[in-house]
Amino acid sequence: MMEQLSNAWKNVLDRKGFDYGLPIDISTHGAAIDRLITTLHYFMALLFIGWGIYLVYCLVRFRDREGHQADVSEKHFGVPKYLEMGIVIFEACLLVFFSYPVWAKLKTDFPDRANSLVVRVVAEQFAWNIHYPGRDGKFGKTSIDLIDGTNPVGLDREDADAKDDIVTINQLVVPVGKPVIVELSAKDVIHGFFLPVARVKHDAIPGMTFPLWFETKEVGEFQIACAQLCGVGHYKMMGQFLVKTPEDFEQWHLDEEKALTE
Ligand SMILES: [Cu+2]
């Protein structure tokens, strides 16, 4: 009986049975974020039910009736004030003891560039431009003067470091099981770089570059979404997020390199 119960509880806590409609999580860091989201769901459900009961109680207790006139005096009783203070303290605890450690761990675990795939993601209305440094691991020079329809990141192909650089549009390809560092920026307005299955979401802001990282543990075809309303074409700002085996990634890289020389 006890075993059955503990198994049932385990199933409840299991990712598949406990996802609140969240997409699957293929990242190494996502479980901590999901835990935070589910904790908040419980807390909000508790608040919703609690305040609902309190509202109904007040409607009945302080209603206008024979021998009693409803008034707006705040001095009925002090319980709500203390409850409200308790909730503020609890929310501060959520921030300090739950949210902050998740964020801080991502900072301290930031991977070494030498062991990671480093890519630049440049958002624009309404596409994701992905810039890979190529075999040399160095990004070629870029300039805003060179940006046009065929060169979305303004790469200077004359530059020695740029010769092997790969640029894709709306397609982020990464190898599974390897840290990926994304240097995120935007050309025009604020966009939101969102990889739902990798639990990555960060604003892309013109004039700023943000370093992010994630690591995947499952191959598959997923999506990049824009999480900020960035203009009339926001809805179509959707890219492919392809997680490949190391061999398939190498093959993709070779194909892209071949396309450069053709
Ligand atoms: Cu956008």
Coordinates of N, CA, C and O in Angstrom, one line a residue, residues 24-152:
I24 N 8.2 19.7 -23.6 CA 9.2 18.8 -23.1 C 10.5 19.6 -22.8 O 10.7 20.7 -23.4
D25 N 11.3 19.1 -21.9 CA 12.5 19.8 -21.5 C 13.7 19.0 -22.0 O 13.9 17.9 -21.5
I26 N 14.5 19.5 -22.9 CA 15.6 18.8 -23.4 C 16.9 19.4 -22.9 O 18.0 19.1 -23.4
S27 N 16.8 20.3 -22.0 CA 18.1 21.0 -21.5 C 18.6 20.4 -20.2 O 17.8 19.7 -19.5
T28 N 19.8 20.6 -19.9 CA 20.4 20.0 -18.7 C 20.0 20.9 -17.5 O 20.0 20.4 -16.4
H29 N 19.7 22.2 -17.7 CA 19.4 23.0 -16.6 C 17.9 23.2 -16.3 O 17.5 23.8 -15.3
G30 N 17.0 22.7 -17.2 CA 15.6 23.0 -17.2 C 14.8 22.5 -16.0 O 13.8 23.1 -15.6
A31 N 15.3 21.4 -15.4 CA 14.5 20.8 -14.3 C 14.3 21.8 -13.2 O 13.2 21.9 -12.6
A32 N 15.4 22.6 -12.9 CA 15.3 23.6 -11.8 C 14.3 24.6 -12.1 O 13.6 25.1 -11.2
I33 N 14.2 25.1 -13.4 CA 13.3 26.1 -13.8 C 11.9 25.6 -13.7 O 10.9 26.2 -13.2
D34 N 11.7 24.3 -14.2 CA 10.3 23.7 -14.1 C 9.9 23.6 -12.6 O 8.7 23.8 -12.3
R35 N 10.8 23.2 -11.8 CA 10.5 23.1 -10.3 C 10.0 24.4 -9.8 O 9.0 24.5 -9.1
L36 N 10.6 25.5 -10.2 CA 10.3 26.8 -9.8 C 8.9 27.2 -10.3 O 8.0 27.7 -9.6
I37 N 8.6 26.8 -11.6 CA 7.3 27.1 -12.2 C 6.2 26.4 -11.5 O 5.1 26.9 -11.1
T38 N 6.4 25.1 -11.2 CA 5.4 24.3 -10.5 C 5.2 24.8 -9.1 O 4.0 24.8 -8.6
T39 N 6.3 25.2 -8.4 CA 6.1 25.7 -7.0 C 5.2 27.0 -7.1 O 4.3 27.1 -6.2
L40 N 5.5 27.8 -8.1 CA 4.6 29.0 -8.2 C 3.2 28.7 -8.5 O 2.3 29.4 -8.0
H41 N 3.0 27.7 -9.3 CA 1.6 27.3 -9.6 C 0.9 26.9 -8.3 O -0.3 27.2 -8.1
Y42 N 1.5 26.1 -7.5 CA 0.9 25.6 -6.2 C 0.6 26.8 -5.4 O -0.5 27.0 -4.8
F43 N 1.6 27.7 -5.3 CA 1.4 28.9 -4.5 C 0.2 29.8 -5.0 O -0.6 30.3 -4.2
M44 N 0.2 30.0 -6.3 CA -0.9 30.8 -6.8 C -2.3 30.1 -6.7 O -3.3 30.8 -6.4
A45 N -2.3 28.8 -6.8 CA -3.6 28.1 -6.6 C -4.0 28.3 -5.1 O -5.2 28.6 -4.9
L46 N -3.1 28.2 -4.2 CA -3.4 28.4 -2.8 C -3.9 29.8 -2.5 O -4.9 30.0 -1.8
L47 N -3.3 30.8 -3.1 CA -3.7 32.2 -3.0 C -5.1 32.4 -3.6 O -5.9 33.0 -3.0
F48 N -5.3 31.8 -4.7 CA -6.6 32.0 -5.4 C -7.7 31.4 -4.6 O -8.7 32.1 -4.4
I49 N -7.5 30.2 -4.0 CA -8.5 29.6 -3.2 C -8.7 30.3 -1.9 O -9.8 30.6 -1.5
G50 N -7.6 30.7 -1.3 CA -7.6 31.4 0.0 C -8.4 32.7 -0.1 O -9.3 33.0 0.7
W51 N -8.0 33.5 -1.1 CA -8.7 34.8 -1.3 C -10.1 34.7 -1.7 O -11.0 35.5 -1.3
G52 N -10.4 33.6 -2.5 CA -11.8 33.4 -2.9 C -12.7 33.1 -1.6 O -13.7 33.7 -1.5
I53 N -12.2 32.2 -0.7 CA -12.9 31.9 0.5 C -13.1 33.2 1.3 O -14.2 33.4 1.8
Y54 N -12.0 33.9 1.5 CA -12.1 35.2 2.3 C -13.1 36.2 1.7 O -13.8 36.8 2.5
L55 N -13.1 36.3 0.4 CA -14.1 37.2 -0.3 C -15.5 36.8 0.1 O -16.3 37.6 0.5
V56 N -15.8 35.5 -0.1 CA -17.2 35.0 0.2 C -17.5 35.2 1.7 O -18.6 35.7 2.0
Y57 N -16.5 34.9 2.5 CA -16.7 35.1 4.0 C -17.1 36.6 4.3 O -18.1 36.9 5.0
C58 N -16.4 37.5 3.7 CA -16.6 39.0 3.9 C -18.0 39.4 3.4 O -18.7 40.2 4.0
L59 N -18.4 38.8 2.2 CA -19.7 39.2 1.6 C -20.8 38.8 2.6 O -21.8 39.5 2.7
V60 N -20.6 37.6 3.2 CA -21.7 37.1 4.1 C -21.6 37.9 5.5 O -22.6 38.4 6.0
R61 N -20.4 37.9 6.0 CA -20.2 38.4 7.4 C -20.6 39.9 7.5 O -21.1 40.3 8.5
F62 N -20.2 40.7 6.5 CA -20.4 42.2 6.6 C -21.5 42.7 5.8 O -21.5 43.9 5.4
R63 N -22.4 41.8 5.4 CA -23.5 42.3 4.5 C -24.4 43.3 5.2 O -24.5 43.2 6.5
D64 N -25.1 44.0 4.4 CA -26.1 44.9 5.0 C -27.3 44.1 5.4 O -27.9 43.4 4.5
R65 N -27.7 44.2 6.6 CA -28.9 43.4 7.0 C -29.6 44.1 8.2 O -29.1 45.1 8.7
E66 N -30.6 43.5 8.6 CA -31.4 44.0 9.7 C -30.5 44.2 11.0 O -29.9 43.3 11.4
G67 N -30.5 45.4 11.5 CA -29.7 45.7 12.7 C -28.2 45.9 12.4 O -27.4 46.0 13.3
H68 N -27.8 45.8 11.2 CA -26.4 46.0 10.8 C -26.2 46.7 9.5 O -26.8 46.2 8.5
Q69 N -25.5 47.7 9.5 CA -25.3 48.4 8.3 C -23.8 48.2 7.8 O -22.9 48.3 8.5
A70 N -23.7 47.9 6.5 CA -22.4 47.7 5.9 C -21.6 49.0 5.9 O -22.2 50.0 5.7
D71 N -20.3 48.9 6.3 CA -19.5 50.1 6.2 C -18.1 49.8 5.7 O -17.8 48.6 5.7
V72 N -17.4 50.8 5.3 CA -16.1 50.5 4.6 C -14.9 50.6 5.6 O -13.8 50.7 5.2
S73 N -15.3 50.6 6.9 CA -14.2 50.7 7.9 C -13.2 49.6 7.7 O -13.5 48.4 7.5
E74 N -11.9 50.0 7.9 CA -10.9 48.9 7.8 C -10.6 48.2 9.1 O -9.7 47.4 9.2
K75 N -11.3 48.6 10.1 CA -10.9 48.1 11.5 C -11.7 46.9 11.9 O -11.7 46.5 13.0
H76 N -12.3 46.2 10.9 CA -13.0 45.0 11.3 C -12.1 43.9 12.0 O -12.4 43.5 13.1
F77 N -11.1 43.6 11.3 CA -10.1 42.7 12.0 C -8.7 42.8 11.3 O -8.7 43.1 10.1
G78 N -7.7 42.4 11.9 CA -6.3 42.6 11.4 C -5.8 41.4 10.7 O -4.7 41.5 10.1
V79 N -6.5 40.3 10.6 CA -6.0 39.1 10.0 C -5.5 39.3 8.6 O -4.4 38.9 8.2
P80 N -6.3 40.0 7.7 CA -5.8 40.1 6.3 C -4.5 40.8 6.2 O -3.7 40.5 5.4
K81 N -4.3 41.8 7.1 CA -3.0 42.6 7.1 C -1.9 41.7 7.3 O -0.9 41.7 6.6
Y82 N -2.0 40.8 8.3 CA -0.9 39.9 8.7 C -0.7 38.8 7.6 O 0.4 38.4 7.3
L83 N -1.9 38.4 7.0 CA -1.8 37.4 5.9 C -1.0 38.0 4.8 O -0.1 37.4 4.2
E84 N -1.3 39.3 4.4 CA -0.7 40.0 3.3 C 0.8 40.1 3.6 O 1.6 39.9 2.7
M85 N 1.2 40.4 4.8 CA 2.6 40.5 5.2 C 3.3 39.2 5.0 O 4.4 39.1 4.5
G86 N 2.6 38.1 5.5 CA 3.1 36.8 5.3 C 3.4 36.4 3.9 O 4.4 35.8 3.5
I87 N 2.5 36.8 3.0 CA 2.6 36.5 1.6 C 3.8 37.3 1.0 O 4.6 36.7 0.2
V88 N 4.0 38.5 1.4 CA 5.1 39.3 0.9 C 6.4 38.7 1.4 O 7.3 38.5 0.6
I89 N 6.4 38.2 2.6 CA 7.7 37.5 3.1 C 7.9 36.2 2.3 O 9.0 36.0 1.9
F90 N 6.8 35.5 2.1 CA 7.0 34.2 1.3 C 7.5 34.5 -0.1 O 8.3 33.8 -0.6
E91 N 6.9 35.6 -0.7 CA 7.4 35.9 -2.1 C 8.8 36.3 -2.1 O 9.6 36.0 -3.0
A92 N 9.2 37.0 -1.1 CA 10.6 37.4 -1.0 C 11.5 36.2 -0.8 O 12.6 36.0 -1.4
C93 N 11.0 35.2 0.0 CA 11.8 33.9 0.1 C 11.8 33.2 -1.2 O 12.9 32.6 -1.5
L94 N 10.7 33.2 -2.0 CA 10.7 32.5 -3.3 C 11.8 33.1 -4.1 O 12.6 32.4 -4.8
L95 N 11.9 34.4 -4.1 CA 12.9 35.1 -4.9 C 14.3 34.8 -4.5 O 15.2 34.4 -5.3
V96 N 14.6 34.9 -3.2 CA 15.9 34.7 -2.7 C 16.4 33.3 -2.6 O 17.5 32.9 -3.1
F97 N 15.5 32.4 -2.2 CA 15.9 31.0 -2.0 C 15.6 30.0 -3.2 O 16.1 28.9 -3.2
F98 N 14.6 30.4 -4.1 CA 14.3 29.5 -5.2 C 14.8 30.1 -6.5 O 15.5 29.5 -7.3
S99 N 14.4 31.4 -6.8 CA 14.8 31.9 -8.1 C 16.3 32.2 -8.2 O 16.9 31.9 -9.2
Y100 N 16.7 33.0 -7.2 CA 18.1 33.4 -7.3 C 19.1 32.3 -7.5 O 20.0 32.4 -8.3
P101 N 19.0 31.2 -6.7 CA 20.0 30.1 -6.9 C 20.0 29.5 -8.3 O 21.1 29.2 -8.8
V102 N 18.8 29.4 -9.0 CA 18.7 28.9 -10.3 C 19.5 29.8 -11.3 O 20.3 29.4 -12.1
W103 N 19.3 31.1 -11.1 CA 20.0 32.1 -11.9 C 21.5 32.1 -11.7 O 22.3 32.1 -12.6
A104 N 21.8 32.1 -10.4 CA 23.2 32.1 -10.0 C 24.0 30.9 -10.5 O 25.2 31.0 -10.9
K105 N 23.3 29.8 -10.4 CA 24.0 28.5 -10.9 C 24.3 28.6 -12.4 O 25.4 28.2 -12.8
L106 N 23.4 29.2 -13.1 CA 23.7 29.3 -14.6 C 24.9 30.2 -14.8 O 25.6 30.0 -15.7
K107 N 25.0 31.2 -13.9 CA 26.2 32.1 -14.0 C 27.5 31.4 -13.7 O 28.4 31.5 -14.4
T108 N 27.5 30.7 -12.6 CA 28.7 30.0 -12.1 C 29.1 28.9 -13.0 O 30.2 28.5 -13.2
D109 N 28.0 28.2 -13.6 CA 28.3 27.1 -14.5 C 28.7 27.5 -15.9 O 28.8 26.6 -16.8
F110 N 28.8 28.8 -16.2 CA 29.0 29.2 -17.6 C 30.1 28.5 -18.2 O 31.2 28.5 -17.6
P111 N 29.9 27.8 -19.3 CA 31.0 26.9 -19.9 C 32.1 27.7 -20.5 O 32.0 28.9 -20.8
D112 N 33.2 26.9 -20.6 CA 34.4 27.4 -21.3 C 34.1 27.6 -22.8 O 33.6 26.7 -23.4
R113 N 34.6 28.7 -23.4 CA 34.4 28.9 -24.8 C 35.0 27.8 -25.6 O 34.5 27.4 -26.7
A114 N 36.2 27.3 -25.1 CA 37.0 26.3 -25.9 C 36.2 25.0 -26.0 O 36.4 24.3 -27.0
N115 N 35.4 24.7 -25.0 CA 34.7 23.4 -25.1 C 33.2 23.5 -25.6 O 32.4 22.6 -25.4
S116 N 32.9 24.7 -26.1 CA 31.5 25.0 -26.4 C 31.4 25.3 -27.9 O 32.3 25.7 -28.5
L117 N 30.1 25.3 -28.4 CA 29.8 25.8 -29.7 C 29.4 27.3 -29.4 O 28.5 27.5 -28.6
V118 N 30.1 28.2 -30.0 CA 29.8 29.6 -29.8 C 29.1 30.1 -31.1 O 29.6 30.0 -32.2
V119 N 27.9 30.7 -30.9 CA 27.2 31.3 -32.1 C 26.7 32.6 -31.7 O 26.5 33.0 -30.6
R120 N 26.6 33.5 -32.8 CA 25.9 34.8 -32.6 C 24.5 34.6 -33.1 O 24.3 34.1 -34.2
V121 N 23.6 35.2 -32.4 CA 22.2 35.2 -32.8 C 21.8 36.7 -32.9 O 21.9 37.4 -32.0
V122 N 21.5 37.1 -34.2 CA 21.2 38.5 -34.4 C 19.7 38.6 -34.8 O 19.3 38.1 -35.9
A123 N 18.9 39.2 -34.0 CA 17.4 39.2 -34.3 C 17.1 40.4 -35.1 O 17.8 41.5 -35.0
E124 N 16.2 40.3 -36.0 CA 15.7 41.5 -36.8 C 14.2 41.3 -37.1 O 13.7 40.2 -37.0
Q125 N 13.6 42.3 -37.5 CA 12.2 42.2 -37.9 C 12.2 41.6 -39.3 O 12.6 42.2 -40.3
F126 N 11.8 40.3 -39.6 CA 11.3 39.4 -38.6 C 11.9 38.1 -38.8 O 11.4 37.2 -39.4
A127 N 13.2 38.0 -38.4 CA 13.9 36.8 -38.6 C 15.0 36.6 -37.6 O 15.4 37.6 -36.9
W128 N 15.5 35.4 -37.5 CA 16.7 35.1 -36.6 C 17.9 34.8 -37.5 O 17.9 33.9 -38.3
N129 N 18.9 35.6 -37.4 CA 20.2 35.4 -38.2 C 21.2 34.7 -37.2 O 21.5 35.2 -36.2
I130 N 21.7 33.6 -37.7 CA 22.6 32.8 -36.9 C 24.0 32.8 -37.6 O 24.1 32.5 -38.7
H131 N 25.0 33.2 -36.8 CA 26.3 33.4 -37.3 C 27.3 32.4 -36.6 O 27.5 32.5 -35.4
Y132 N 27.8 31.5 -37.4 CA 28.8 30.5 -36.8 C 30.2 30.9 -37.2 O 30.4 31.4 -38.3
P133 N 31.2 30.8 -36.3 CA 32.5 31.2 -36.6 C 33.3 30.3 -37.5 O 34.4 30.7 -38.0
G134 N 32.8 29.1 -37.8 CA 33.5 28.2 -38.6 C 34.6 27.4 -37.9 O 34.8 27.5 -36.7
R135 N 35.5 26.7 -38.7 CA 36.5 25.9 -38.1 C 37.5 26.7 -37.2 O 38.0 26.1 -36.2
D136 N 37.9 27.9 -37.6 CA 38.9 28.6 -36.9 C 38.4 29.1 -35.5 O 39.1 29.6 -34.7
G137 N 37.1 29.0 -35.3 CA 36.5 29.5 -34.0 C 36.5 31.0 -33.9 O 36.2 31.5 -32.8
K138 N 36.8 31.7 -35.0 CA 36.8 33.2 -34.9 C 35.8 33.8 -35.8 O 35.7 33.4 -36.9
F139 N 35.0 34.7 -35.2 CA 34.0 35.4 -36.0 C 34.7 36.4 -36.9 O 35.6 37.1 -36.5
G140 N 34.4 36.4 -38.2 CA 34.9 37.4 -39.1 C 34.4 38.7 -38.8 O 33.4 38.9 -38.0
K141 N 35.0 39.8 -39.4 CA 34.6 41.1 -39.2 C 33.2 41.3 -39.7 O 32.9 40.8 -40.8
T142 N 32.4 42.1 -39.0 CA 31.1 42.5 -39.6 C 31.0 44.0 -39.5 O 31.7 44.7 -38.8
S143 N 30.1 44.5 -40.4 CA 29.9 46.0 -40.5 C 28.5 46.2 -40.9 O 28.0 45.6 -41.8
I144 N 27.9 47.3 -40.3 CA 26.5 47.6 -40.7 C 26.4 48.0 -42.2 O 25.4 47.9 -42.8
D145 N 27.6 48.6 -42.7 CA 27.5 49.0 -44.1 C 27.4 47.9 -45.1 O 27.0 48.1 -46.2
L146 N 27.7 46.7 -44.6 CA 27.7 45.5 -45.6 C 26.4 44.8 -45.5 O 26.1 43.8 -46.2
I147 N 25.5 45.2 -44.6 CA 24.2 44.5 -44.4 C 23.3 44.7 -45.6 O 23.1 45.8 -46.0
D148 N 22.9 43.6 -46.2 CA 21.9 43.7 -47.3 C 21.1 42.4 -47.3 O 21.3 41.5 -46.4
G149 N 20.2 42.2 -48.3 CA 19.3 41.1 -48.3 C 20.1 39.7 -48.3 O 19.6 38.8 -47.7
T150 N 21.2 39.7 -48.9 CA 22.0 38.4 -48.9 C 23.0 38.3 -47.8 O 23.6 37.2 -47.7
N151 N 23.2 39.4 -47.1 CA 24.3 39.4 -46.1 C 23.7 40.0 -44.8 O 23.9 41.1 -44.4
P152 N 22.8 39.2 -44.1 CA 22.0 39.8 -43.0 C 22.8 40.2 -41.8 O 22.3 41.0 -41.0

